[in-house]
Coordinates of C-alpha atoms and ligand atoms in Angstrom, one line a residue:
X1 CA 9.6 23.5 12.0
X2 CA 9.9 21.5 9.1
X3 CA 6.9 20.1 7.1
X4 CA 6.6 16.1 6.5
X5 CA 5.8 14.8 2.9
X6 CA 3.8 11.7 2.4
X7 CA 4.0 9.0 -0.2
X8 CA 0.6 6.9 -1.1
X9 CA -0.7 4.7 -3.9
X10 CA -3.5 6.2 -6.1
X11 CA -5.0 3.1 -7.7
X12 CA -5.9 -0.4 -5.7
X13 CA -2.0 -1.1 -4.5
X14 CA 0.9 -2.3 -6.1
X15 CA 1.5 0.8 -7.7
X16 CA 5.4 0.6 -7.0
X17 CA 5.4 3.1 -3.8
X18 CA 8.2 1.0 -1.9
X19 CA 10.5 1.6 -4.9
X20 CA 9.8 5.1 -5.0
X21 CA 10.5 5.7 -1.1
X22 CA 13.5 3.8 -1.5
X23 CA 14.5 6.2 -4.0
X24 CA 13.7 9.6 -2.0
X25 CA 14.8 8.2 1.0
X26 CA 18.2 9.5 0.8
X27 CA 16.1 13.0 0.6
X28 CA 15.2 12.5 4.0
X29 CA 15.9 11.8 7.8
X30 CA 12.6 9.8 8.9
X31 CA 10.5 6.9 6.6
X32 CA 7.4 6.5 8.6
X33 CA 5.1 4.0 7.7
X34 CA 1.1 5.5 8.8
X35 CA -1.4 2.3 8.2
X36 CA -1.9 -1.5 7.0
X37 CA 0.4 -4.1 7.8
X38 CA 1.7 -7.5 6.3
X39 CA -1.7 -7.4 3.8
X40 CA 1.4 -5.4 2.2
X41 CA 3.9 -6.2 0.1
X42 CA 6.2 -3.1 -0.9
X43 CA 9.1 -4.4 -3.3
X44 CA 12.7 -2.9 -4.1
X45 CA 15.1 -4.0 -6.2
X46 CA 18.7 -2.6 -6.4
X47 CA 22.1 -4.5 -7.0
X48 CA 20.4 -7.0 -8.9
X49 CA 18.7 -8.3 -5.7
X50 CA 14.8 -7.9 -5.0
X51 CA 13.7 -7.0 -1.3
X52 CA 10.0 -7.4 -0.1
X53 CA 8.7 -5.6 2.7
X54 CA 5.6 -6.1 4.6
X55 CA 5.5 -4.0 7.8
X56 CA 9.0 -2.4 7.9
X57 CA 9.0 0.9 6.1
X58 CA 11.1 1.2 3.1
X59 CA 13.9 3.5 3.8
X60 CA 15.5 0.6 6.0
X61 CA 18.4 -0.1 3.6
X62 CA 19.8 3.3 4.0
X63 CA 22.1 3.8 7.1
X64 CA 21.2 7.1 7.7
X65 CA 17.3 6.8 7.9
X66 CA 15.3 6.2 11.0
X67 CA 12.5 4.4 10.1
X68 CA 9.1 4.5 12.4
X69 CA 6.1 1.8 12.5
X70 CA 3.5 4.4 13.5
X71 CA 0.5 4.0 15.5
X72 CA -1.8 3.3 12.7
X73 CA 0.1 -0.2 11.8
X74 CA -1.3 -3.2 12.5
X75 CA 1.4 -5.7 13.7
X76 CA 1.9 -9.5 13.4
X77 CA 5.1 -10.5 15.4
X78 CA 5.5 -13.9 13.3
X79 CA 5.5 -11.6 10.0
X80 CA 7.3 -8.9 11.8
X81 CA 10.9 -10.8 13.1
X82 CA 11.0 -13.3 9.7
X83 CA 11.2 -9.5 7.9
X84 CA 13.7 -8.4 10.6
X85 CA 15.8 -11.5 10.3
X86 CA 15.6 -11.2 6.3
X87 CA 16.9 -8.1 6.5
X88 CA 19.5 -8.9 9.5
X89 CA 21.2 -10.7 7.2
X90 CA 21.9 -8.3 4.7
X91 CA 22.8 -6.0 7.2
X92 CA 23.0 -6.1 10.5
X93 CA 22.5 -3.2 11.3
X94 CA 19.2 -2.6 10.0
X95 CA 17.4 -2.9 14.0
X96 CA 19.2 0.1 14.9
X97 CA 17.7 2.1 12.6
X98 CA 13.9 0.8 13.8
X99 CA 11.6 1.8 15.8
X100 CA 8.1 0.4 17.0
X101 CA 5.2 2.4 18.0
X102 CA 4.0 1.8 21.4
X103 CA 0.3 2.4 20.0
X104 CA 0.5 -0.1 17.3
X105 CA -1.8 -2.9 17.2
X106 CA -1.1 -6.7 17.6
X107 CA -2.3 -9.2 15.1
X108 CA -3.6 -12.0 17.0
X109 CA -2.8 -16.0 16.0
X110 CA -6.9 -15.4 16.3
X111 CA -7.6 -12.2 14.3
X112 CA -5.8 -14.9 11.5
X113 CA -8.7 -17.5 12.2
X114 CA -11.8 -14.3 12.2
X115 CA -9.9 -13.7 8.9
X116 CA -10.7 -16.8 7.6
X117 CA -13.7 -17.7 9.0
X118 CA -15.2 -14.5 7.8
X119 CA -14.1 -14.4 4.6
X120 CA -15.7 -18.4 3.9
X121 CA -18.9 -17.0 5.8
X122 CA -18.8 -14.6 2.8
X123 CA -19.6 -16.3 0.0
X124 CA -19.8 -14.7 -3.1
X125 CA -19.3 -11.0 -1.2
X126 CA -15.6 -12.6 -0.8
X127 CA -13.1 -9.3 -0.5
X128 CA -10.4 -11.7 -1.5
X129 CA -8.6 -10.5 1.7
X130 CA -4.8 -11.5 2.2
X131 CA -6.0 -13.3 5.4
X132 CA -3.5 -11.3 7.3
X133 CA -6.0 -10.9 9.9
X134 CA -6.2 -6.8 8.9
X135 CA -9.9 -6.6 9.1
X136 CA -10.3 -8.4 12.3
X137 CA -7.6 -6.4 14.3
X138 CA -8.8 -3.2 12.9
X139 CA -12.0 -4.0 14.0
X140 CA -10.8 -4.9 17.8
X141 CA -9.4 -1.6 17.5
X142 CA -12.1 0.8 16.8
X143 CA -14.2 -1.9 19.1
X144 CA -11.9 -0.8 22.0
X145 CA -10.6 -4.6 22.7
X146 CA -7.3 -4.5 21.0
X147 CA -4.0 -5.5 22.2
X148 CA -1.5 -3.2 21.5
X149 CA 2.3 -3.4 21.4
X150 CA 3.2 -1.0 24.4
X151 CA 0.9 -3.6 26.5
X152 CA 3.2 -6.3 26.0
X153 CA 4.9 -4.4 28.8
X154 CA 2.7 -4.2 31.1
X155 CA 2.4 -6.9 33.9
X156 CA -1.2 -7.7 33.4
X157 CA -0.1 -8.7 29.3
X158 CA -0.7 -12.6 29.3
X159 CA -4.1 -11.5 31.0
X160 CA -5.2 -9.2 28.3
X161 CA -4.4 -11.5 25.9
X162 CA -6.3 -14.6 27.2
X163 CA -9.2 -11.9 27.5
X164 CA -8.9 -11.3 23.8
X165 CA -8.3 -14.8 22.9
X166 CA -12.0 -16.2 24.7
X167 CA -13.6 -13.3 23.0
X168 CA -12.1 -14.6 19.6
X169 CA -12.9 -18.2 20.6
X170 CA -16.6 -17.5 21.4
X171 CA -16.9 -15.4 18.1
X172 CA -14.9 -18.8 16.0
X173 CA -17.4 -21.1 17.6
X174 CA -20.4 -19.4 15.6
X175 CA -18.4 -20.4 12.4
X176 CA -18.6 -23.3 9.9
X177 CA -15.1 -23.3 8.6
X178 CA -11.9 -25.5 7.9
X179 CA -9.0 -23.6 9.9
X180 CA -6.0 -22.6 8.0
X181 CA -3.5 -23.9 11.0
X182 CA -3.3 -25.4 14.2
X183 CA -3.8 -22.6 16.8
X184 CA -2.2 -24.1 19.4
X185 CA 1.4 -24.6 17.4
X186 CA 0.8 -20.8 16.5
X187 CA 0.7 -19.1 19.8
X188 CA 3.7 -20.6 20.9
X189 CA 5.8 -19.0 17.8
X190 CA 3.1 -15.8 18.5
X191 CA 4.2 -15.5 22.3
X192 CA 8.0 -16.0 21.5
X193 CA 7.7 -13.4 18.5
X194 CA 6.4 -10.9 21.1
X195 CA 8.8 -10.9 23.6
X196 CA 11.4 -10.6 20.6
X197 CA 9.1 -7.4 19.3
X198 CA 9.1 -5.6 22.7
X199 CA 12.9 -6.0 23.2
X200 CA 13.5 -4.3 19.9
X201 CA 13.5 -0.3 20.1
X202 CA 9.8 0.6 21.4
X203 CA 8.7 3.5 21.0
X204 CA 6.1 6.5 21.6
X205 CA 6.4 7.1 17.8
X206 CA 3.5 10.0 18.0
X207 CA 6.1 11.7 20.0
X208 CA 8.9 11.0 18.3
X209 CA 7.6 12.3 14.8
X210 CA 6.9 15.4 16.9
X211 CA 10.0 15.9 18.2
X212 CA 11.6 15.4 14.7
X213 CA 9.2 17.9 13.0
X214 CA 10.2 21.2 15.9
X215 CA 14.2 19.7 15.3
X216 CA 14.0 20.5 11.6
X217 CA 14.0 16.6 10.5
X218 CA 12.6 15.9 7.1
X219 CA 9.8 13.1 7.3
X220 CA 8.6 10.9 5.1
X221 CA 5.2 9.3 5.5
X222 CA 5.0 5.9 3.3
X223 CA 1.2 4.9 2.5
X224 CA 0.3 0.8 1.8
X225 CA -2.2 -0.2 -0.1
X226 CA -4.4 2.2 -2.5
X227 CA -6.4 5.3 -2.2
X228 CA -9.3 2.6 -4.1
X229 CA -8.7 0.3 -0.9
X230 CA -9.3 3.3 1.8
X231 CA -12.3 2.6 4.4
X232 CA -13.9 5.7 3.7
X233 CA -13.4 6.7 -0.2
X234 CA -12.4 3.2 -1.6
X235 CA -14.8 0.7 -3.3
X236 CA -16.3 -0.5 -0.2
X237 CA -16.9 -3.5 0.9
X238 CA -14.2 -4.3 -1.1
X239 CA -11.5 -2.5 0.3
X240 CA -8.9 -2.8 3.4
X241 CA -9.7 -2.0 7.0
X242 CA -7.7 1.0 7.4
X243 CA -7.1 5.1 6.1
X244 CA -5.3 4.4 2.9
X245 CA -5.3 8.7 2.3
X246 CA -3.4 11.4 2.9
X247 CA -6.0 11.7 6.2
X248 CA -4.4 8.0 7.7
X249 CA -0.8 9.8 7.9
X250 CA -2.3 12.1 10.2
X251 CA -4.0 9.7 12.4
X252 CA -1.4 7.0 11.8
X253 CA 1.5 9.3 12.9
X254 CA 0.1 11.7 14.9
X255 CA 0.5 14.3 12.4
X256 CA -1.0 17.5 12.5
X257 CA -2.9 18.5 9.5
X258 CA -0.9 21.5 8.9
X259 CA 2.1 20.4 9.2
X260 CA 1.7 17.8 5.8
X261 CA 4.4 19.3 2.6
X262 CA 4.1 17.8 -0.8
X263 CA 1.7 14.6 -1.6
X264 CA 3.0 12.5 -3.4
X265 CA 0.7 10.6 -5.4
X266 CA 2.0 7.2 -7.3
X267 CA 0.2 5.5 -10.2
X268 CA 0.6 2.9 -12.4
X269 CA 0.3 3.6 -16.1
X270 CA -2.7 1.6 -16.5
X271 CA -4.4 -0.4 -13.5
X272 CA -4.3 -3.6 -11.3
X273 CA -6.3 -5.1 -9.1
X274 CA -5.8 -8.0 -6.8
X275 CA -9.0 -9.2 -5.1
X276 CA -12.6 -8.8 -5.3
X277 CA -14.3 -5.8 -6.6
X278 CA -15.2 -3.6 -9.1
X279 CA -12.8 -2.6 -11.5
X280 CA -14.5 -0.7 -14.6
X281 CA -11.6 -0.7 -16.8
X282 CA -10.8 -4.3 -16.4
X283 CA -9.4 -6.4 -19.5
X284 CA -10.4 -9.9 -19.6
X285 CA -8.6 -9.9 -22.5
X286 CA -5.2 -10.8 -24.8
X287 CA -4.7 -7.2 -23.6
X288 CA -5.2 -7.6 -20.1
X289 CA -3.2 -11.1 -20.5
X290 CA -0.3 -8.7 -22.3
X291 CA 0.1 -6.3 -19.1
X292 CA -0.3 -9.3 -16.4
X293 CA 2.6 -11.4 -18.0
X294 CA 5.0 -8.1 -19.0
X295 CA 4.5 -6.4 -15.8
X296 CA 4.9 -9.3 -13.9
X297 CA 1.4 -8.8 -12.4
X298 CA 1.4 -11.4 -9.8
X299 CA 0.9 -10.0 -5.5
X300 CA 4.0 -9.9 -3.7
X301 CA 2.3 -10.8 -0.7
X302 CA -0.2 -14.0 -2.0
X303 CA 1.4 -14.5 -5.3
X304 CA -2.3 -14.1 -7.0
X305 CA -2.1 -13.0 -10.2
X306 CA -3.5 -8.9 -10.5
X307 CA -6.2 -8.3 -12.7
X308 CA -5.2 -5.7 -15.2
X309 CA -7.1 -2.8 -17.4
X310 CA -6.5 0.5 -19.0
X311 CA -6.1 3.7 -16.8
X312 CA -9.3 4.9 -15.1
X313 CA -9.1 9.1 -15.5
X314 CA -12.1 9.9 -12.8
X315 CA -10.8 7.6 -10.7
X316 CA -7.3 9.1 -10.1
X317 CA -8.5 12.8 -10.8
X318 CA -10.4 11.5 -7.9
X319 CA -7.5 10.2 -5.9
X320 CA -5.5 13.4 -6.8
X321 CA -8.4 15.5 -4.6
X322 CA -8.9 13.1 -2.0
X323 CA -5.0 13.2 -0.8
X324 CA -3.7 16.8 -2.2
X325 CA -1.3 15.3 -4.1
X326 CA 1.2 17.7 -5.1
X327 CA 3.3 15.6 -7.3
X328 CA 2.6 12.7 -9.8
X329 CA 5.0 9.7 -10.3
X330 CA 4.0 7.2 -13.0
X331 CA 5.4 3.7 -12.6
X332 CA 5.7 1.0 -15.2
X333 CA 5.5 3.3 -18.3
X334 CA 7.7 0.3 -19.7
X335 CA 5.2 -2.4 -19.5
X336 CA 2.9 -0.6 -21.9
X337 CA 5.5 -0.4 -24.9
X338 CA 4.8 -2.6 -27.7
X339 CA 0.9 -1.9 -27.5
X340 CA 0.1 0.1 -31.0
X341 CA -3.1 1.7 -29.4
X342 CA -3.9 2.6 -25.3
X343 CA -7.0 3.6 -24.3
X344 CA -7.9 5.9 -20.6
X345 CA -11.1 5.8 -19.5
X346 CA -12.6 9.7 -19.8
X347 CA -15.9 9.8 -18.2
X348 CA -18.6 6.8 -17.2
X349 CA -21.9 6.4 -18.5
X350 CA -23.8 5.7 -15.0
X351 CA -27.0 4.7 -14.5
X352 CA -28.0 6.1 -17.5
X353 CA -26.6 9.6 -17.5
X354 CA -22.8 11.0 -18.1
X355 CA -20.6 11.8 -15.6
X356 CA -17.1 13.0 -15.3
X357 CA -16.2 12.6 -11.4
X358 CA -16.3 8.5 -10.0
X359 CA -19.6 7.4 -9.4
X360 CA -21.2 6.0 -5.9
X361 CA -21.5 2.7 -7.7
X362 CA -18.7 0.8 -9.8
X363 CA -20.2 -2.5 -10.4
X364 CA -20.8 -3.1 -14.2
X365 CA -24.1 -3.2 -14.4
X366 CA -24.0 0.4 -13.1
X367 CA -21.0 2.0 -15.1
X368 CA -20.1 2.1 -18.5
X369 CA -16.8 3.2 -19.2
X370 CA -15.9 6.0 -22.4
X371 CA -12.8 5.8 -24.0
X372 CA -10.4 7.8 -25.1
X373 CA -7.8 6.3 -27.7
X374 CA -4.6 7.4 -28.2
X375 CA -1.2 6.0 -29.9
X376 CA 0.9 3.8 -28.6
X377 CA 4.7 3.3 -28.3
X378 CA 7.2 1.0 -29.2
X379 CA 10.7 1.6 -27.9
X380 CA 11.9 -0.5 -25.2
X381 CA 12.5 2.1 -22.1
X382 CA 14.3 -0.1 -19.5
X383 CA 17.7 1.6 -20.5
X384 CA 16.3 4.8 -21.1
X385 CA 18.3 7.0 -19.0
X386 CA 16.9 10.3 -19.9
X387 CA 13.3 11.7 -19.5
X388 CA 13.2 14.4 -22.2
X389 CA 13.9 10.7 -24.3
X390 CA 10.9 9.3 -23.8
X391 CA 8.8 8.6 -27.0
X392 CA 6.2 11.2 -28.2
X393 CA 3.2 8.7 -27.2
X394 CA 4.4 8.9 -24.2
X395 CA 5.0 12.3 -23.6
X396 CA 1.9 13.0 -25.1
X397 CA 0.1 10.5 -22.6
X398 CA 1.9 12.1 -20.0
X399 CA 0.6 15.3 -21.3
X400 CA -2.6 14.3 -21.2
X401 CA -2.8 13.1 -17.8
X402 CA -1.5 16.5 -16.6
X403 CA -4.0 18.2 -18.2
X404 CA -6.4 16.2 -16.6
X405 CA -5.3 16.2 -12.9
X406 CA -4.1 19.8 -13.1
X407 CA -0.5 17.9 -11.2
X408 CA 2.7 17.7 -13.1
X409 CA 4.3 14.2 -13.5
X410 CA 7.7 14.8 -12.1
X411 CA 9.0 11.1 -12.4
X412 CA 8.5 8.1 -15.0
X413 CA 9.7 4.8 -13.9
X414 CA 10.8 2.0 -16.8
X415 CA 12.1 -0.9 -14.7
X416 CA 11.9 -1.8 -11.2
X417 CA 15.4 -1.2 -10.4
X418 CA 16.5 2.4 -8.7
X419 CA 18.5 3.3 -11.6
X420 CA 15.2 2.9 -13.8
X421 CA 13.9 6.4 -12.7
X422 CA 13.6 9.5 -14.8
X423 CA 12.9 12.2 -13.7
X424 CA 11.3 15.2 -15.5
X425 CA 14.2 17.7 -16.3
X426 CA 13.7 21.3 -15.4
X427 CA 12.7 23.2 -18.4
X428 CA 14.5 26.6 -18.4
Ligands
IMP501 P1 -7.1 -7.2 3.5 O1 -6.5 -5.8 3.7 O2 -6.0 -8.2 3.5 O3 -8.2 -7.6 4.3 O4 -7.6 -7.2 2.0 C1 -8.7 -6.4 1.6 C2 -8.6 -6.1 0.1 O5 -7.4 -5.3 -0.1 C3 -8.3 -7.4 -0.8 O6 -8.9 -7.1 -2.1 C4 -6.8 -7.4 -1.0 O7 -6.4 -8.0 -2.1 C5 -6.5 -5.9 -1.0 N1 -5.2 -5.6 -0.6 C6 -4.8 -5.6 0.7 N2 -3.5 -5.2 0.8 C7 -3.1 -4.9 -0.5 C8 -1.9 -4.5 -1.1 O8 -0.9 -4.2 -0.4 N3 -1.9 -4.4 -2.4 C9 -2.9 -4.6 -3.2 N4 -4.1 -5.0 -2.7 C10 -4.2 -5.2 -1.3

């Protein structure tokens, strides 16, 4: 029996992961995506072209992958067949290497409208959600009323979904809100989508990962979102509805525990948020304006710009415990060249007294972040081809990061092609 790796983001998302697992991919026989849904945006960019995907996992553009849309996905068929006919014409053969998890859940035309509704009811406790309809559906889920893809099958579908539908309608009613589309319009191109879905290849994913674990198949589980964004250990409220950790792959794949390999754990160089929420190292300044406009720091899924600050040490030591990770991959070590000093956020001062580890709290006037300051670099690295040529600051940031997480950095990505990728060199 082979073991199955998983890939997750250790910050708030965005941290590059659908580059990365198109970059192992060719490492492996199954991409399997375990949570979340078109609230993400996972780009790749080879050839000169740049792909975003929002529900298909990223291994898609390699002909020998399977890719699998586990269980713990939420799906909106609109979303899900513009993707698939994105990608159809690329290649068209990208549908045969897809399959659909039976136990996935639908993302209802009215999960869309509760998305809204709920977020204006808000106020100033706004999540700043992607209006996807995540929260809603999630929510129908653990509720016991959702509407999952394998029911689509089933003769007593159109029933179900009507059922859902009056719920939703009753729940809308106790709203005061200006609704985003016409509902109407939108279950005709929801009804149609869904009958395209089901006649794609359906399947009982849980079993299929199984079967490919006791055949020897090497698995890849691709995480969305952030480890900061997870129900459980993220900045709640202001977080996503679903197991952003290590723990989702299990539940969103049917994975046993002891059957999970390597972690690995992606992070950007310094931090981004996009949304509501605290965000202790934030820079609402030149600096922050600096790493926006160089890294392109704008969401691939809403086009809102991220908010940007330095790196936030208790918060991925944190991240590195929560999942296991195994293995560190730092992305957009090129953004930060050009800055003379950088700064990582050591310890917090909260409420009052030191501490090392992330606090309950995150809101600022709770934490205080301590800085540590160290050198910057200068060199351009986008054609850097070779790791062990990285520039000293670097390396010694690198260094320092290690040190920190007790995890060793085995890749540094400069650029957001594939060919941008060092990896760390075995030292003999
Ligand atoms: P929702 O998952 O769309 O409800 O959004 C909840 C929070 O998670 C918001 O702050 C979003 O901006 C954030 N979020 C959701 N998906 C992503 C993602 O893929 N990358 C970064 N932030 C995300």
């Amino acid at each position: 029996m082979t073991k199955a790796d998983i890939l997750l983001g250790l910050q708030w998302g965005d941290e590059g992961k659908g580059k990365i697992v198109d970059v192992l991919t060719k490492s492996y026989d199954v991409i399997a995506r375990f949570q979340g849904g078109p609230n993400a945006g996972h780009t790749l960019e080879f050839d000169g072209i740049k792909h975003v995907l929002h529900t298909i996992p990223s291994g898609i553009f390699h002909q020998g992958a399977m890719n699998v849309v586990g269980n713990g996905v939420v799906i909106d068929p609109i979303i899900f067949c513009k993707e698939m006919d994105q990608l159809l014409a690329i290649n068209d053969s990208c549908g045969d290497r897809l399959w659909i998890s039976r136990k996935a859940h639908l993302i209802l035309p009215t999960h869309r409208l509760l998305d809204a509704a709920s977020e204006a009811a808000k106020g100033k406790m706004k999540i700043g959600s992607t209006l996807k309809g995540i929260g809603p559906t999630y929510m129908d889920k653990t509720g016991r009323n959702g509407l999952r893809v394998g029911d689509a099958e089933l003769p007593d579908y159109m029933e179900r979904y009507q059922a859902l539908k009056n719920k939703h309608l009753k729940l809308l009613a106790g709203y005061d809100f200006e609704p985003p589309f016409d509902l109407d319009e939108n279950e005709t191109l929801w009804l149609a989508a869904v009958e395209r879905l089901i006649g794609m290849q359906i399947a009982d994913s849980d079993v299929m990962i199984q079967e490919a674990i006791k055949t020897g198949k090497r698995i890849l589980a691709e995480g969305a979102q952030g480890t900061l964004l997870d129900i459980d250990f993220g900045t709640y409220p202001f977080v996503t509805s679903s197991t952003t950790t290590a723990a989702g792959a299990c539940t969103g794949l049917g994975l046993a525990p002891n059957r999970i390999g390597e972690v690995y754990g992606i992070f950007k160089a310094y931090c981004t948020r996009v949304g509501s929420g605290p965000f202790p190292t934030e820079l609402n300044n030149e600096t922050g304006q600096f790493l926006r406009d160089k890294g392109h720091e704008y969401g691939s899924t809403t086009g809102r710009p991220r908010r940007c600050g330095w790196l936030d040490m208790p918060a991925l030591k944190y991240a590195v415990d929560i999942n296991g990770v195994t293995q560190l991959m730092m992305m957009k070590a090129d953004v930060m060249s050009g800055m003379d000093e950088i700064s990582i956020c050591t310890s917090y001062k909260y409420q009052g007294k030191q501490v090392t580890h992330l606090p309950y709290g995150l809101d600022a006037d709770l934490v205080e972040p301590n800085y540590l300051t160290m050198p910057g670099w200068s060199e351009d690295l986008t054609s850097e081809s070779k790791h062990s040529n990285l520039p000293l600051a670097l390396k010694d940031y690198i260094a320092f990061i290690e040190a920190e997480t007790g995890v060793p950095v085995v890749l540094v990505s400069v650029g957001p092609d594939r060919e941008q990728t060092l990896w760390k060199e075995a030292t003999s």
